[in-house]
C-alpha cells in the first residue's frame, strides 16, 4: 500500500499516520518529523529548514523533494509507505508522481482529513509535545504562526 495523508496542520495527520501505517505494516514518513530531527541534530539540512519552519513557511520544494526521494529509496519503503505532510505543493505532487512512475509504482490511495478552522487553531495553540521527557510548545504552534501556517496550507 502506498498512501498519502493530506490535511491542514492540527488535523491529526501524525496521530492517524501512526495508527494506519501500523495496521498496514508500512513506514509512516513524516516530512515535519524528518525536518525536526535534522534541526535537533544540527545538520546542514536542519539549519536550512529551520528558518522556514520557525516562520511557519514551507521549506523550499527542491530541499523537500530531495529529502523525500532519499527516504523513499530506503529498503523499508520498497513494499509501501504512508506519507504524512508530503506533498504540500503542486510541484511536490508532480515530483512524487514522476518518481513513482520511474519506479513503475502508483499510489493506492489519498486520504484527506477535514477539520473546522477554529478547531484547528484551538488544537494547535494548546498542543504540547514531549521533548526529552518535558512538555513543551512547538515554536511554530504560537498563535500568530498557527494562523500563518493555515494560510500557507490553503494557498498551496
Ligand atoms: P508539520 O509537522 O507537518 O506541521 O511540518 C512542520 C513544518 O515542516 C512545516 O510548517 C514546514 O515548515 C515544514 N514542512 C513539513 N512538510 C513539508 C513539505 N512537504 N514541504 C515544505 N515544508 C514542509
mmCIF file of C-alpha atoms and ligand atoms in Angstrom:
data_model
loop_
_atom_site.group_PDB
_atom_site.id
_atom_site.type_symbol
_atom_site.label_atom_id
_atom_site.label_comp_id
_atom_site.label_asym_id
_atom_site.label_seq_id
_atom_site.Cartn_x
_atom_site.Cartn_y
_atom_site.Cartn_z
ATOM 1 C CA UNK A 1 0.000 0.000 0.000
ATOM 2 C CA UNK A 2 1.235 3.470 -0.906
ATOM 3 C CA UNK A 3 -0.805 6.057 0.931
ATOM 4 C CA UNK A 4 -0.737 9.846 1.118
ATOM 5 C CA UNK A 5 -2.334 11.559 4.096
ATOM 6 C CA UNK A 6 -3.409 15.140 3.406
ATOM 7 C CA UNK A 7 -4.837 17.703 5.794
ATOM 8 C CA UNK A 8 -4.098 21.040 7.431
ATOM 9 C CA UNK A 9 -1.760 21.433 10.411
ATOM 10 C CA UNK A 10 -3.596 20.204 13.507
ATOM 11 C CA UNK A 11 -5.907 17.830 11.647
ATOM 12 C CA UNK A 12 -4.304 14.824 13.331
ATOM 13 C CA UNK A 13 -2.166 13.517 10.459
ATOM 14 C CA UNK A 14 0.657 12.430 12.762
ATOM 15 C CA UNK A 15 -1.691 10.531 15.075
ATOM 16 C CA UNK A 16 -3.601 8.847 12.257
ATOM 17 C CA UNK A 17 -0.374 8.117 10.358
ATOM 18 C CA UNK A 18 0.934 6.003 13.233
ATOM 19 C CA UNK A 19 -2.325 4.053 13.533
ATOM 20 C CA UNK A 20 -2.855 3.467 9.805
ATOM 21 C CA UNK A 21 0.793 2.693 8.990
ATOM 22 C CA UNK A 22 0.906 0.287 11.954
ATOM 23 C CA UNK A 23 -2.129 -1.594 10.637
ATOM 24 C CA UNK A 24 -0.772 -1.679 7.072
ATOM 25 C CA UNK A 25 2.735 -2.651 8.165
ATOM 26 C CA UNK A 26 4.370 0.177 6.188
ATOM 27 C CA UNK A 27 6.609 3.005 7.451
ATOM 28 C CA UNK A 28 4.950 6.341 8.296
ATOM 29 C CA UNK A 29 7.122 9.007 6.690
ATOM 30 C CA UNK A 30 6.553 12.487 8.123
ATOM 31 C CA UNK A 31 8.435 15.315 6.440
ATOM 32 C CA UNK A 32 7.838 17.520 9.517
ATOM 33 C CA UNK A 33 9.422 14.863 11.789
ATOM 34 C CA UNK A 34 12.408 14.429 9.455
ATOM 35 C CA UNK A 35 12.953 18.202 9.372
ATOM 36 C CA UNK A 36 12.656 18.469 13.175
ATOM 37 C CA UNK A 37 15.132 15.595 13.671
ATOM 38 C CA UNK A 38 17.581 17.429 11.394
ATOM 39 C CA UNK A 39 17.078 20.685 13.292
ATOM 40 C CA UNK A 40 17.773 18.985 16.665
ATOM 41 C CA UNK A 41 20.711 17.118 15.165
ATOM 42 C CA UNK A 42 22.181 20.407 13.879
ATOM 43 C CA UNK A 43 22.644 19.063 10.334
ATOM 44 C CA UNK A 44 23.108 21.286 7.284
ATOM 45 C CA UNK A 45 19.597 20.351 6.128
ATOM 46 C CA UNK A 46 18.248 21.263 9.588
ATOM 47 C CA UNK A 47 19.966 24.649 9.562
ATOM 48 C CA UNK A 48 18.454 25.453 6.154
ATOM 49 C CA UNK A 49 14.972 24.210 7.084
ATOM 50 C CA UNK A 50 14.755 25.908 10.495
ATOM 51 C CA UNK A 51 14.492 29.425 9.081
ATOM 52 C CA UNK A 52 11.342 28.484 7.149
ATOM 53 C CA UNK A 53 9.852 26.300 9.864
ATOM 54 C CA UNK A 54 10.174 28.987 12.558
ATOM 55 C CA UNK A 55 8.316 31.428 10.304
ATOM 56 C CA UNK A 56 5.579 28.881 9.587
ATOM 57 C CA UNK A 57 6.571 28.848 5.909
ATOM 58 C CA UNK A 58 7.148 25.812 3.716
ATOM 59 C CA UNK A 59 10.701 24.629 3.216
ATOM 60 C CA UNK A 60 11.575 25.151 -0.492
ATOM 61 C CA UNK A 61 10.491 22.352 -2.827
ATOM 62 C CA UNK A 62 13.965 21.385 -4.019
ATOM 63 C CA UNK A 63 15.164 20.702 -0.451
ATOM 64 C CA UNK A 64 11.984 18.831 0.499
ATOM 65 C CA UNK A 65 11.736 16.758 -2.671
ATOM 66 C CA UNK A 66 15.383 15.617 -2.452
ATOM 67 C CA UNK A 67 14.872 14.581 1.161
ATOM 68 C CA UNK A 68 11.716 12.576 0.375
ATOM 69 C CA UNK A 69 13.299 10.874 -2.645
ATOM 70 C CA UNK A 70 16.193 9.720 -0.443
ATOM 71 C CA UNK A 71 13.782 8.441 2.192
ATOM 72 C CA UNK A 72 11.619 6.574 -0.327
ATOM 73 C CA UNK A 73 14.726 4.879 -1.729
ATOM 74 C CA UNK A 74 15.420 3.201 1.638
ATOM 75 C CA UNK A 75 14.686 -0.543 1.766
ATOM 76 C CA UNK A 76 11.787 -0.332 4.253
ATOM 77 C CA UNK A 77 9.784 1.837 1.819
ATOM 78 C CA UNK A 78 10.088 -0.576 -1.108
ATOM 79 C CA UNK A 79 6.925 -2.523 -0.266
ATOM 80 C CA UNK A 80 4.868 0.520 0.648
ATOM 81 C CA UNK A 81 4.697 3.693 2.732
ATOM 82 C CA UNK A 82 2.398 6.252 4.237
ATOM 83 C CA UNK A 83 3.383 9.860 3.572
ATOM 84 C CA UNK A 84 2.372 12.362 6.258
ATOM 85 C CA UNK A 85 2.839 16.006 5.316
ATOM 86 C CA UNK A 86 4.018 15.425 1.741
ATOM 87 C CA UNK A 87 3.126 16.536 -0.889
ATOM 88 C CA UNK A 88 2.164 20.030 0.216
ATOM 89 C CA UNK A 89 2.595 21.888 -3.087
ATOM 90 C CA UNK A 90 1.650 21.120 -6.682
ATOM 91 C CA UNK A 91 5.345 20.844 -7.601
ATOM 92 C CA UNK A 92 5.891 18.250 -4.849
ATOM 93 C CA UNK A 93 2.851 16.273 -6.032
ATOM 94 C CA UNK A 94 4.126 16.273 -9.604
ATOM 95 C CA UNK A 95 7.561 15.201 -8.444
ATOM 96 C CA UNK A 96 6.045 12.351 -6.441
ATOM 97 C CA UNK A 97 4.035 11.213 -9.428
ATOM 98 C CA UNK A 98 7.086 11.122 -11.678
ATOM 99 C CA UNK A 99 9.313 9.402 -9.066
ATOM 100 C CA UNK A 100 6.682 6.696 -8.618
ATOM 101 C CA UNK A 101 6.240 6.348 -12.375
ATOM 102 C CA UNK A 102 10.010 5.844 -12.756
ATOM 103 C CA UNK A 103 9.757 3.000 -10.258
ATOM 104 C CA UNK A 104 6.711 1.558 -12.020
ATOM 105 C CA UNK A 105 4.595 2.312 -8.941
ATOM 106 C CA UNK A 106 1.442 4.274 -8.216
ATOM 107 C CA UNK A 107 -0.403 5.448 -5.133
ATOM 108 C CA UNK A 108 -3.012 3.139 -3.617
ATOM 109 C CA UNK A 109 -4.997 5.976 -2.078
ATOM 110 C CA UNK A 110 -5.026 9.529 -0.799
ATOM 111 C CA UNK A 111 -6.823 10.298 2.455
ATOM 112 C CA UNK A 112 -7.774 13.875 3.290
ATOM 113 C CA UNK A 113 -8.562 14.847 6.873
ATOM 114 C CA UNK A 114 -11.067 17.721 7.031
ATOM 115 C CA UNK A 115 -11.357 19.761 10.253
ATOM 116 C CA UNK A 116 -13.088 23.057 11.036
ATOM 117 C CA UNK A 117 -10.648 26.026 11.046
ATOM 118 C CA UNK A 118 -11.451 27.299 14.578
ATOM 119 C CA UNK A 119 -10.932 23.799 15.907
ATOM 120 C CA UNK A 120 -7.511 23.644 14.196
ATOM 121 C CA UNK A 121 -6.416 26.909 15.830
ATOM 122 C CA UNK A 122 -7.734 25.730 19.199
ATOM 123 C CA UNK A 123 -5.879 22.415 18.940
ATOM 124 C CA UNK A 124 -2.574 23.822 17.688
ATOM 125 C CA UNK A 125 -2.397 26.703 20.146
ATOM 126 C CA UNK A 126 -2.962 24.328 23.056
ATOM 127 C CA UNK A 127 -0.757 21.491 21.790
ATOM 128 C CA UNK A 128 2.263 20.349 23.767
ATOM 129 C CA UNK A 129 4.812 17.841 22.594
ATOM 130 C CA UNK A 130 7.205 15.840 24.747
ATOM 131 C CA UNK A 131 10.882 16.690 24.244
ATOM 132 C CA UNK A 132 13.449 14.964 26.474
ATOM 133 C CA UNK A 133 10.654 13.957 28.840
ATOM 134 C CA UNK A 134 9.335 17.515 29.244
ATOM 135 C CA UNK A 135 6.130 19.012 27.761
ATOM 136 C CA UNK A 136 6.942 21.996 25.517
ATOM 137 C CA UNK A 137 5.078 24.082 22.937
ATOM 138 C CA UNK A 138 6.471 23.782 19.403
ATOM 139 C CA UNK A 139 7.898 27.138 18.240
ATOM 140 C CA UNK A 140 5.592 27.018 15.234
ATOM 141 C CA UNK A 141 2.492 26.403 17.402
ATOM 142 C CA UNK A 142 2.442 30.021 18.672
ATOM 143 C CA UNK A 143 -0.934 31.622 17.694
ATOM 144 C CA UNK A 144 0.457 34.043 15.013
ATOM 145 C CA UNK A 145 2.464 31.259 13.384
ATOM 146 C CA UNK A 146 -0.521 28.877 13.514
ATOM 147 C CA UNK A 147 -2.696 31.333 11.534
ATOM 148 C CA UNK A 148 0.081 31.787 9.007
ATOM 149 C CA UNK A 149 0.598 28.023 8.609
ATOM 150 C CA UNK A 150 -3.113 27.581 7.892
ATOM 151 C CA UNK A 151 -2.987 30.369 5.288
ATOM 152 C CA UNK A 152 0.020 28.723 3.668
ATOM 153 C CA UNK A 153 -1.770 25.348 3.647
ATOM 154 C CA UNK A 154 -4.814 26.773 1.868
ATOM 155 C CA UNK A 155 -2.732 28.836 -0.549
ATOM 156 C CA UNK A 156 -0.501 25.940 -1.600
HETATM 157 P P1 LIG B 1 4.360 19.505 10.195
HETATM 158 O O1 LIG B 1 4.943 18.807 11.380
HETATM 159 O O2 LIG B 1 3.882 18.557 9.145
HETATM 160 O O3 LIG B 1 3.330 20.526 10.581
HETATM 161 O O4 LIG B 1 5.573 20.316 9.492
HETATM 162 C C1 LIG B 1 6.272 21.303 10.226
HETATM 163 C C2 LIG B 1 6.990 22.236 9.265
HETATM 164 O O5 LIG B 1 7.930 21.489 8.467
HETATM 165 C C3 LIG B 1 6.097 22.926 8.244
HETATM 166 O O6 LIG B 1 5.474 24.082 8.773
HETATM 167 C C4 LIG B 1 7.110 23.270 7.155
HETATM 168 O O7 LIG B 1 7.937 24.355 7.526
HETATM 169 C C5 LIG B 1 7.986 22.019 7.148
HETATM 170 N N1 LIG B 1 7.431 21.010 6.208
HETATM 171 C C6 LIG B 1 6.893 19.794 6.520
HETATM 172 N N2 LIG B 1 6.499 19.143 5.405
HETATM 173 C C7 LIG B 1 6.796 19.965 4.362
HETATM 174 C C8 LIG B 1 6.617 19.879 2.949
HETATM 175 N N3 LIG B 1 6.055 18.802 2.368
HETATM 176 N N4 LIG B 1 7.048 20.929 2.180
HETATM 177 C C9 LIG B 1 7.630 22.003 2.733
HETATM 178 N N5 LIG B 1 7.805 22.160 4.071
HETATM 179 C C10 LIG B 1 7.398 21.154 4.879
#
